[in-house]
Coordinates of C-alpha atoms in Angstrom, one line a residue:
Chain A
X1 CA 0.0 0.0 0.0
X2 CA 1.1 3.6 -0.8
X3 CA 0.3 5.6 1.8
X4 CA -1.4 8.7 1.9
X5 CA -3.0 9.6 4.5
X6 CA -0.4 10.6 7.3
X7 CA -2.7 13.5 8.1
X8 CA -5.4 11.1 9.4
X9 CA -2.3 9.0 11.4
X10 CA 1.2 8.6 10.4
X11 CA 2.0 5.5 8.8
X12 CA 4.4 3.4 9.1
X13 CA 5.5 4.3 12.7
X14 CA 9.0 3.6 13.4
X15 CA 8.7 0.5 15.0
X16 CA 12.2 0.3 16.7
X17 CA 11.0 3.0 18.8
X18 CA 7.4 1.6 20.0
X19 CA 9.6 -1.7 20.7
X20 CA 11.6 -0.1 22.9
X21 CA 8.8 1.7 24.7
X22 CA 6.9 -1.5 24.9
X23 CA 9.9 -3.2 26.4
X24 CA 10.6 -0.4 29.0
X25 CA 6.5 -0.5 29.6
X26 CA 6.7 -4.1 30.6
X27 CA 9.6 -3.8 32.6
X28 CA 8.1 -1.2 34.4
X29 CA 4.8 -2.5 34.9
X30 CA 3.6 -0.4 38.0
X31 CA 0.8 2.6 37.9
X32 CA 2.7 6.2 37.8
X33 CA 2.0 7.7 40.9
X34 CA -0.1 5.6 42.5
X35 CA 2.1 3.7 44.8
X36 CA 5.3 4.2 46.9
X37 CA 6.8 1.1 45.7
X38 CA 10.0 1.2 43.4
X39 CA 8.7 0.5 40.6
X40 CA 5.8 3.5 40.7
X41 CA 7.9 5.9 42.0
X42 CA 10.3 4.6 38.8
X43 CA 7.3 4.9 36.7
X44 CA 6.2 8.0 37.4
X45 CA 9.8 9.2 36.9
X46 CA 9.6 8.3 33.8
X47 CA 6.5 10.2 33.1
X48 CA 7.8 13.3 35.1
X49 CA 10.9 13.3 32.2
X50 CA 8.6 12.9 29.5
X51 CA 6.2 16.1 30.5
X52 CA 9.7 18.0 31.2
X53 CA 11.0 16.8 27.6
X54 CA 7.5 17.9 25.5
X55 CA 7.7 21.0 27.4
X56 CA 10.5 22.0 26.1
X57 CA 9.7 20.5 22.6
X58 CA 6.9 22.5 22.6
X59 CA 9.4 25.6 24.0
X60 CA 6.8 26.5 26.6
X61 CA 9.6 26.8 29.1
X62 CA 10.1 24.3 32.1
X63 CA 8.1 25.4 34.2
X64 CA 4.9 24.6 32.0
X65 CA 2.0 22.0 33.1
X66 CA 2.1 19.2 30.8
X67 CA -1.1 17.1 31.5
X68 CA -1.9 14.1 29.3
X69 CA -4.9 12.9 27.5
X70 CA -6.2 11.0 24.9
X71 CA -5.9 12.9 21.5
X72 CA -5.8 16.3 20.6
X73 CA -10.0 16.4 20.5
X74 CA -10.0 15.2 24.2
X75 CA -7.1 17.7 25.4
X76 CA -9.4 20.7 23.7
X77 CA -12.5 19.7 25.4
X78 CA -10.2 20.2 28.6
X79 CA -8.9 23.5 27.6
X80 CA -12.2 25.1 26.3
X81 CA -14.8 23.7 28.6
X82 CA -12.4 24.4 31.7
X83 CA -11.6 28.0 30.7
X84 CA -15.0 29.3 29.4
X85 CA -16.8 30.7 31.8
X86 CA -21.0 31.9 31.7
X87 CA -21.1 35.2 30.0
X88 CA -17.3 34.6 28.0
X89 CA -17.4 35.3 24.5
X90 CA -14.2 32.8 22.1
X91 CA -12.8 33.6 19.2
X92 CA -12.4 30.8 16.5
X93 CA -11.9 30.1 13.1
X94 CA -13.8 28.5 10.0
X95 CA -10.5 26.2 9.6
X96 CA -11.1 24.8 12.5
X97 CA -11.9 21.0 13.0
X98 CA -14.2 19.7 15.0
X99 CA -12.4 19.3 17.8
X100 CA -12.8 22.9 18.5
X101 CA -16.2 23.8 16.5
X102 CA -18.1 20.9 18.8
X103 CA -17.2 22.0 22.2
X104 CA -18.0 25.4 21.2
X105 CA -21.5 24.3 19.7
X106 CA -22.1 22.7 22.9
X107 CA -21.1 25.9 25.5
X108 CA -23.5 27.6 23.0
X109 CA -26.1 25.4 23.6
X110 CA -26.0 25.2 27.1
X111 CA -26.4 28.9 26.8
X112 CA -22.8 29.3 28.6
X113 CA -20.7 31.0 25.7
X114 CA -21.2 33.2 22.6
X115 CA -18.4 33.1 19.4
X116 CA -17.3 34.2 16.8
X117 CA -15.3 32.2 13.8
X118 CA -13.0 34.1 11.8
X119 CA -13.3 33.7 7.9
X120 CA -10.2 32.6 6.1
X121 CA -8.8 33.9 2.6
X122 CA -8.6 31.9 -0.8
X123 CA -4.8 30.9 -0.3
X124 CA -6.2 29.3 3.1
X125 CA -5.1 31.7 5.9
X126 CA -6.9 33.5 8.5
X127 CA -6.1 37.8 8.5
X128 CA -4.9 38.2 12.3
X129 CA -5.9 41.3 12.1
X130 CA -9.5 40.2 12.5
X131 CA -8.8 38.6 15.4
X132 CA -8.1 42.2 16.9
X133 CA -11.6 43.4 15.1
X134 CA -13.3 40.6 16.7
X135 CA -12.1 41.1 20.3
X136 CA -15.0 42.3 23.0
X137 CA -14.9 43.3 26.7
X138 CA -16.3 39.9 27.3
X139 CA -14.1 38.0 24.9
X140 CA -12.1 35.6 27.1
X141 CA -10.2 32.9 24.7
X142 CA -9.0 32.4 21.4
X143 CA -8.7 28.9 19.8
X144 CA -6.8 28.8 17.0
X145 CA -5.6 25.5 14.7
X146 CA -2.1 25.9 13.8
X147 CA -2.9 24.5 10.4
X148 CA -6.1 23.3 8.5
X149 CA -6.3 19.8 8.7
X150 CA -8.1 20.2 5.4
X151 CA -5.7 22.5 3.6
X152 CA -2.7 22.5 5.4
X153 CA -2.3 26.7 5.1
X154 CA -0.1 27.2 8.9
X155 CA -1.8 29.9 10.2
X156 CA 0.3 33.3 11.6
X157 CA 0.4 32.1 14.9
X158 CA 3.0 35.0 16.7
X159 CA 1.2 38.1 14.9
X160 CA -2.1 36.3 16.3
X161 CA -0.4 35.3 19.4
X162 CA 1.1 39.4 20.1
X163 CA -2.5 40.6 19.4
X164 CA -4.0 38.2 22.3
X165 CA -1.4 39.4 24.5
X166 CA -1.9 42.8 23.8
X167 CA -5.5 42.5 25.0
X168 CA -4.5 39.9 28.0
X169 CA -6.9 36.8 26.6
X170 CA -5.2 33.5 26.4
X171 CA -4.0 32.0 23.2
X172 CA -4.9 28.3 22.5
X173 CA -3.2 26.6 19.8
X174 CA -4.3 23.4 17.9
X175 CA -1.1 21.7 17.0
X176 CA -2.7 18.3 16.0
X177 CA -1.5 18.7 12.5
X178 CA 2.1 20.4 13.1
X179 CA 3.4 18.9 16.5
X180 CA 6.4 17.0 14.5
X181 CA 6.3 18.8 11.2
X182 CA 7.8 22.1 12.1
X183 CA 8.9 24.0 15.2
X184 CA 6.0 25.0 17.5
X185 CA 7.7 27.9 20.1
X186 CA 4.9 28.4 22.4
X187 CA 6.7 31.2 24.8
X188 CA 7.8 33.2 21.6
X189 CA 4.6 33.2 20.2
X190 CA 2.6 34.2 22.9
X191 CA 0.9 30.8 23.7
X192 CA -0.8 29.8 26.9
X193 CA -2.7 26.6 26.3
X194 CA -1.6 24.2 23.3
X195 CA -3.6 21.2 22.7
X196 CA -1.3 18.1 20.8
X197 CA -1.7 14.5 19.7
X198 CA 0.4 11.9 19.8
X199 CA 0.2 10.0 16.9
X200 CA -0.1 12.2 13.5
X201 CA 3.7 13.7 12.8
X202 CA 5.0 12.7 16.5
X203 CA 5.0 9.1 15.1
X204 CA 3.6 8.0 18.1
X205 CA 0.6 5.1 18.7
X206 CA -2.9 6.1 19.1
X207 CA -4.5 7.0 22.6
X208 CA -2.2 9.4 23.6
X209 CA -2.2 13.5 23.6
X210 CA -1.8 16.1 25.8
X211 CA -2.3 19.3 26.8
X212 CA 0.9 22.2 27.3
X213 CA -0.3 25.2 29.8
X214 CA 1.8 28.3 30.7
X215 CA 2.1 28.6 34.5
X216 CA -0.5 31.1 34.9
X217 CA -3.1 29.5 33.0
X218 CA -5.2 27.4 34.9
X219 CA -8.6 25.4 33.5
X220 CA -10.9 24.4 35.8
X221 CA -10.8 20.8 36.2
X222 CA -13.6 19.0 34.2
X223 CA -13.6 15.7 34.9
X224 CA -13.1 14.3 38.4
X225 CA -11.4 10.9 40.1
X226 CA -8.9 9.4 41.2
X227 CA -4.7 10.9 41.3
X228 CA -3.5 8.8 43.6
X229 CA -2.5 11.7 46.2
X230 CA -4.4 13.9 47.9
X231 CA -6.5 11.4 48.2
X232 CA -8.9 12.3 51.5
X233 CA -9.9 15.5 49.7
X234 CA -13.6 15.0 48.1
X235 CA -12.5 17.3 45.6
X236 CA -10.6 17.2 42.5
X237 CA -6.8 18.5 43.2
X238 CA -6.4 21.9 41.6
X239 CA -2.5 21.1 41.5
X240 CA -1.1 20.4 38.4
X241 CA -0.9 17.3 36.6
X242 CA -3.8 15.9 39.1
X243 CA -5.4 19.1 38.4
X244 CA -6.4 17.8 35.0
X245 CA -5.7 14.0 34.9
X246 CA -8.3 11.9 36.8
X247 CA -7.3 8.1 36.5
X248 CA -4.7 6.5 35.4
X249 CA -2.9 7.3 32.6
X250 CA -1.2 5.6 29.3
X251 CA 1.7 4.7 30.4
X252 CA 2.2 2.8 27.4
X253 CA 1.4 5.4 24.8
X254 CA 3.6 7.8 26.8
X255 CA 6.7 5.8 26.7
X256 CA 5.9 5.3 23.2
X257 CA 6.0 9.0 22.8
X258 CA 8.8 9.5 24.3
X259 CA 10.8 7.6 21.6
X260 CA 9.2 9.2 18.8
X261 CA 9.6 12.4 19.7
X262 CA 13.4 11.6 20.2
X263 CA 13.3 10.0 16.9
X264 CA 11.4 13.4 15.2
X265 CA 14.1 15.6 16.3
X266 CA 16.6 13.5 14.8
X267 CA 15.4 11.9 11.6
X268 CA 12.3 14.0 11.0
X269 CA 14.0 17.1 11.2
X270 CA 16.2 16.2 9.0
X271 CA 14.3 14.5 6.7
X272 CA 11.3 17.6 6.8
X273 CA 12.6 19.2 3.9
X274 CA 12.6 16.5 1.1
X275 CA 9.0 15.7 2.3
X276 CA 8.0 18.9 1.1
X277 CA 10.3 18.8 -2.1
X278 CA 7.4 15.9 -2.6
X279 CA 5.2 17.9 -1.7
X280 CA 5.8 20.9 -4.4
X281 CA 6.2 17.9 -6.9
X282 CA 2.6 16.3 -6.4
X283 CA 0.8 19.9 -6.1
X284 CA 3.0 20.7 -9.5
X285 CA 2.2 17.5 -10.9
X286 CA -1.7 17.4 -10.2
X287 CA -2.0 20.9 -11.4
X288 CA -1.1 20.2 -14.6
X289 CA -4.2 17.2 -15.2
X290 CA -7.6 18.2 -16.3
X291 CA -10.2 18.5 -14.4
X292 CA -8.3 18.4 -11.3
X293 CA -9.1 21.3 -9.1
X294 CA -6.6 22.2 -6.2
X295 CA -7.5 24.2 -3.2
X296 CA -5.1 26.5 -1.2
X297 CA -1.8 25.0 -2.7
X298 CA -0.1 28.4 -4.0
X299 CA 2.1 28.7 -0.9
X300 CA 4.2 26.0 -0.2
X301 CA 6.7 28.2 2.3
X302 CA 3.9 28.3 4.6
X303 CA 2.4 24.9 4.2
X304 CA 2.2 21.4 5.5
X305 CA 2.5 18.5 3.0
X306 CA -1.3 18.4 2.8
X307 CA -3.2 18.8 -0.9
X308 CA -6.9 19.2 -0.7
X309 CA -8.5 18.6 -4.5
X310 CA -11.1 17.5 -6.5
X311 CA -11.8 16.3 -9.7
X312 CA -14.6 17.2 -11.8
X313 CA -17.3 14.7 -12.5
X314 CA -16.7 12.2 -9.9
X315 CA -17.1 12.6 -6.2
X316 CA -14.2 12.5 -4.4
X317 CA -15.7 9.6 -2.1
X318 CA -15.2 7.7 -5.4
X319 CA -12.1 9.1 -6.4
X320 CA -10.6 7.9 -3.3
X321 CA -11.7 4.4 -4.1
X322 CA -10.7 3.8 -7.3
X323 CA -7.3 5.4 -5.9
X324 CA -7.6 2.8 -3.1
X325 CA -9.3 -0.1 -4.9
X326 CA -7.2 -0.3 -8.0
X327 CA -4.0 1.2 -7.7
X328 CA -3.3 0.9 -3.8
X329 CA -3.2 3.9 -2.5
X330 CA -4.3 5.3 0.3
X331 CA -6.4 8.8 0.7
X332 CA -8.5 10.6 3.1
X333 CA -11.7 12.2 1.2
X334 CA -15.0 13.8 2.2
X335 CA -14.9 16.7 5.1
X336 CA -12.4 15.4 7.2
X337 CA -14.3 16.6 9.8
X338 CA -13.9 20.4 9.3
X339 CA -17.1 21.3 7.7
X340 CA -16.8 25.0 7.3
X341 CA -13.6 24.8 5.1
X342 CA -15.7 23.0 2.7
X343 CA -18.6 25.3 3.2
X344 CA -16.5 27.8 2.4
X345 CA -14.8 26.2 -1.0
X346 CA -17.8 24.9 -1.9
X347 CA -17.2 20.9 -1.5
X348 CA -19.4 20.7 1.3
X349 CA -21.6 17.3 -0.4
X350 CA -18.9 15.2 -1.5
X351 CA -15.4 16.7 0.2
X352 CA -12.4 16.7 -1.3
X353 CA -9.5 14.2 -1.9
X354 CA -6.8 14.8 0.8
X355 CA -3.4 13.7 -0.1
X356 CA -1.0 13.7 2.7
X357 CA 2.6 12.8 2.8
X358 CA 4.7 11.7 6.0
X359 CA 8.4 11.4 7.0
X360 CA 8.8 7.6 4.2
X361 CA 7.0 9.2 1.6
X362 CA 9.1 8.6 -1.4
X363 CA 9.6 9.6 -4.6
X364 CA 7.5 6.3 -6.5
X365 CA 5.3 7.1 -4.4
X366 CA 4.1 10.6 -5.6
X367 CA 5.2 9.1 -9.1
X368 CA 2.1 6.5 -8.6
X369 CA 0.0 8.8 -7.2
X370 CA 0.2 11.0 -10.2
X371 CA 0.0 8.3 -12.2
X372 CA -3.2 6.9 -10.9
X373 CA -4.5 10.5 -10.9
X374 CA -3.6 10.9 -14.6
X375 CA -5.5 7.1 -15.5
X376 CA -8.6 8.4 -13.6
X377 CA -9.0 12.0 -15.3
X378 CA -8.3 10.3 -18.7
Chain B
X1 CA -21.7 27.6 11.7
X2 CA -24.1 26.7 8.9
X3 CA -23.2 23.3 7.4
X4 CA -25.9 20.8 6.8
X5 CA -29.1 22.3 8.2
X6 CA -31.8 19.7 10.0
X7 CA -34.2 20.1 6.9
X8 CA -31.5 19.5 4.6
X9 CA -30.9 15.8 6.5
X10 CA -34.9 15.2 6.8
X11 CA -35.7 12.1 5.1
X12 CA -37.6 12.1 1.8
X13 CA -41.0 9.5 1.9
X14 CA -42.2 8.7 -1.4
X15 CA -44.9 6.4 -2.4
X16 CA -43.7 4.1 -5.2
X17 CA -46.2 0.7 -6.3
X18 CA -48.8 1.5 -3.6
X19 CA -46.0 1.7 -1.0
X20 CA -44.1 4.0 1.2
X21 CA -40.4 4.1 0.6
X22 CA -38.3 5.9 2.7
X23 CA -34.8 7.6 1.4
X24 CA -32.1 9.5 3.2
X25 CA -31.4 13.2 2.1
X26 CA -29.0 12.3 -0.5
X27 CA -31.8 9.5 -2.0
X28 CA -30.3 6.5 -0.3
X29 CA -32.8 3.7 1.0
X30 CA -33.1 4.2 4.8
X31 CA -34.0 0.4 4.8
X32 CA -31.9 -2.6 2.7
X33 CA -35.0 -4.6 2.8
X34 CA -37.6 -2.0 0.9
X35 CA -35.0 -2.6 -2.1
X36 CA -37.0 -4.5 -5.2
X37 CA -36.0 -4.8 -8.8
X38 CA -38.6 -3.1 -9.6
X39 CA -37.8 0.4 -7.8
X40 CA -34.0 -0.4 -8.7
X41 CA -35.3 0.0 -12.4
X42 CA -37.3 3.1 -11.2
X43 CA -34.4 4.7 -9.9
X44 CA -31.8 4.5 -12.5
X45 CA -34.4 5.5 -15.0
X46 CA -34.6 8.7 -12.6
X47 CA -30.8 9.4 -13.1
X48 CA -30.3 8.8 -17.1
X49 CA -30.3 4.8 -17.1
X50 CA -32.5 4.3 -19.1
X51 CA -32.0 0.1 -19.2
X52 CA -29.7 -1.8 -16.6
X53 CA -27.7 -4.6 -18.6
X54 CA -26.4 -7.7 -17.3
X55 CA -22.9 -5.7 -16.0
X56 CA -25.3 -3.4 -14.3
X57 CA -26.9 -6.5 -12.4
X58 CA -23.8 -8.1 -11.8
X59 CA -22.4 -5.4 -10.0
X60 CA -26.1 -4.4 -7.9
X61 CA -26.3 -8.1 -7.1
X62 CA -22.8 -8.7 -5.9
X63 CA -23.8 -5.5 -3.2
X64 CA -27.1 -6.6 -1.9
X65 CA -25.7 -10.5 -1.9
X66 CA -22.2 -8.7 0.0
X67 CA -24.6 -7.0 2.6
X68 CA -27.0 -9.2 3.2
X69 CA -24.2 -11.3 4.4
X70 CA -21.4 -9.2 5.9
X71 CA -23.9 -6.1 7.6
X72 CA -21.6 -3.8 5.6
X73 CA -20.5 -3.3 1.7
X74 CA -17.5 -4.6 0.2
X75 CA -13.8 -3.3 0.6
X76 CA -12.7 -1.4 -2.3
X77 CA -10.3 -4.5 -3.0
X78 CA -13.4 -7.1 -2.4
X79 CA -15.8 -5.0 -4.9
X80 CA -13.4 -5.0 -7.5
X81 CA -13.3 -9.0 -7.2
X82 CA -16.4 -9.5 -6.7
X83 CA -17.3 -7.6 -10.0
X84 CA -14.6 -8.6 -12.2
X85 CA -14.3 -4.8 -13.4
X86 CA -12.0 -2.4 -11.9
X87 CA -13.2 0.5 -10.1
X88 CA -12.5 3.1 -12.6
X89 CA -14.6 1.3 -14.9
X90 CA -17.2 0.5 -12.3
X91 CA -17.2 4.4 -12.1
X92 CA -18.1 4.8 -15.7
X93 CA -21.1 2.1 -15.6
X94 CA -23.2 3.6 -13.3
X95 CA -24.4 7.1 -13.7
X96 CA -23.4 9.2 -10.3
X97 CA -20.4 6.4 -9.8
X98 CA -20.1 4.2 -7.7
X99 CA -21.3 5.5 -4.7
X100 CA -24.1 7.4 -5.7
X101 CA -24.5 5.3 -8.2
X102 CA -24.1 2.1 -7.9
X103 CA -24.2 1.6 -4.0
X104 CA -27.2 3.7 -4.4
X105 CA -29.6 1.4 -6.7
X106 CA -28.4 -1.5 -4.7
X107 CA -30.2 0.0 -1.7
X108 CA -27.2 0.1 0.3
X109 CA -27.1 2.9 3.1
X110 CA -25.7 5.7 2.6
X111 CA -22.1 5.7 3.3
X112 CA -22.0 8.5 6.4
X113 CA -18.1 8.2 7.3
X114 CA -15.5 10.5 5.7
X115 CA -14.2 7.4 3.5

């Protein structure tokens, strides 16, 4: 199989890393912080240097609150439902997945927020000067995605992130789609809250996330249980990570993120640049075949290896199909679950066809990709 | 946020032969077992087939038969068996393609997941 679709997961994951983590995970064996036994206190060492270590990969200083979670949908329902407060108005986008536009719909219902979702321009980005025009005395977050998961246009994050500060609201940046692609500097641009996931371009396994908070940002806890200290108190902790972890956590998928992200800044950093050489060569390619229609593509400098297209006169559900079906290849299509950048190109019935490359895309693969592409346009 | 309004995803009853047929918002049967030969034929005369051929059967069977076995359709990989005809050329067959074409007059459900 070629494959596609690294926006969706990264595929293949290097496996010598998730062997060691899986080795180190059963020699450890024992609950992080839930006993006073060697091997806990050992375990939860080990998750102590792993918060310190994204911390800092995510240059949010060390004195940051690292708090894990599931994904990167589960770490902004954390952020957003434990910030907004009755009466708070939130800034958002129309690139933004629905990670972000479903909490928000929710605290709307409920009758607890009121927002606002900045448009985007054709090339894909949002104007940060609109976040400025949007702001009101009652406007207490932004929640931005550092790049469309749809388009792959990376958003102005420090001119958006110097605006926010000069009004004192909190910053929250969506990295699901850049964590591991390109340097995210959180204290430089004026970030307080960054929501991740573990297992698109941090080559991790699926199940683990994570949430990055400067020191004087602090959600309200919204779920509630156990941390294993503090335990007498009927209420949740509101020191940090017990704060915003209740149960235990993935030990496994932490350890396995651990290695990956060791194994990004090595080989992925190095290798980032002929990914998007591919990149330019598939969006040159496919703009040269009839009928094919390309969407936001005109800007590689400030892009992720993420093509959104469509072809004219068959849906793209098919299109990916035929793709898949007879020449094995693997691509996301349909609305990757970020309606309003459809609604906005126009693709909302059928989608588009989302080609995304990853750190062992190769060369025969864009060459077949194209290929198949050419045989289906005629 | 606008996106798909609740009347756009109302379902559409029609009466067809004395009986009530219910179809999703995109014209998809909401259930397999309303599907006859008859309102297949009624259906792709609707979208510009005018007669459904032996290739056209082969390929409407091989989805109900799929389903009605597995409680899902065919992989792309198992379709393109099962049909003898590559997908491209599955595409070409059925007017709307395969999806809205093909998976459509076989009474399949509408395929809600970003595929």
């Amino acid at each position: 199989m070629i494959y596609l679709d690294n926006a969706a997961t990264s595929y293949p994951k290097p496996g010598d890393c998730l062997r060691r983590a899986l080795e180190r995970y059963l020699e450890l064996g024992a609950s992080p912080g839930r006993g006073g036994y060697d091997r806990a206190v050992q375990a939860e060492e080990a998750v102590s240097a792993v918060r310190l270590k994204l911390a800092r990969f995510f240059g949010a200083g060390d004195d940051a609150h690292v708090c894990f979670a599931a994904n990167a949908t589960d770490a902004l329902n954390t952020l957003i439902q434990g910030l907004a407060r009755p009466g708070d108005h939130v800034i958002s986008s129309r690139l933004e997945h629905n990670s972000v536009l479903r909490p928000l719909h929710h605290l709307q219902q409920q009758g607890i927020i009121s927002f606002d979702l900045l448009p985007f321009d054709s090339k894909g980005y949002i104007d940060p000067a609109q976040v400025a025009a949007c702001i009101r005395p009652s406007t207490r977050l932004v929640v931005i995605t550092h790049a469309s998961n749809v388009l792959g246009t990376i958003q102005r994050i420090a001119k958006i992130g110097a605006i926010c500060r000069q009004h004192g609201i909190p910053l929250i940046l969506d990295v699901a789609q850049t964590a591991g692609c390109i340097p995210i500097d959180m204290q430089l641009w004026d970030v307080q809250g960054l929501a991740f996931t573990g297992h698109k371009s941090l080559l991790g396994p699926t199940g683990i996330g994570g949430l990055v908070l400067a020191p004087d940002l602090n959600p309200q806890p919204t779920r509630f249980g156990g941390t294993g200290i503090d335990s007498a108190n009927p209420l949740q902790p509101l020191f940090y990570p017990s704060r915003l972890e209740a149960g235990t956590i993935n030990l496994l998928g932490i350890l396995g993120l651990a290695e990956t992200v060791d194994f990004v800044e090595s080989y992925h950093k190095a290798h980032y640049a002929c990914e998007m050489q591919l990149f330019a060569q598939l969006v040159d390619r496919l703009k040269r075949l009839p009928r094919v229609q390309l969407y936001a593509a005109d800007n590689p400098a400030d892009h992720l290896p993420v093509l959104a297209c469509t072809v004219d006169g068959i849906a793209a559900t098919d299109v990916g199909a035929i793709l898949d079906g007879d020449f094995d290849i693997a691509v996301r299509t349909g609305l990757h679950c970020a309606p309003l950048v459809h609604e906005t190109l126009g693709t909302l019935g059928d989608g588009t066809i989302r080609f995304s490359l990853g750190p062992f895309t190769t060369e025969a693969d864009i060459d077949a990709a194209v290929r198949a592409m050419t045989t289906i346009v005629g | 946020m606008t996106g798909s309004s609740a009347a756009d995803l109302q379902p559409v009853v029609r009466i067809i032969g004395q009986r009530q047929i219910v179809f999703d918002n995109e014209g998809f049967l909401n259930d397999f077992s309303d599907w006859t030969e008859e309102l297949c034929i009624m259906l792709a005369g609707e979208c510009g087939l005018a007669e459904l051929v032996e290739k056209h059967w082969r390929v409407i069977r091989f989805l109900r038969e799929f389903y009605a076995g597995h409680g899902r359709a065919p992989l792309n990989s198992q379709l393109k068996k099962g049909t003898g005809m590559s997908l491209l050329e599955l595409e070409t067959v059925f007017p709307g393609g395969i999806k809205n074409g093909a998976r459509r007059l076989a009474g399949l459900p509408n395929p809600k997941t970003c595929s």
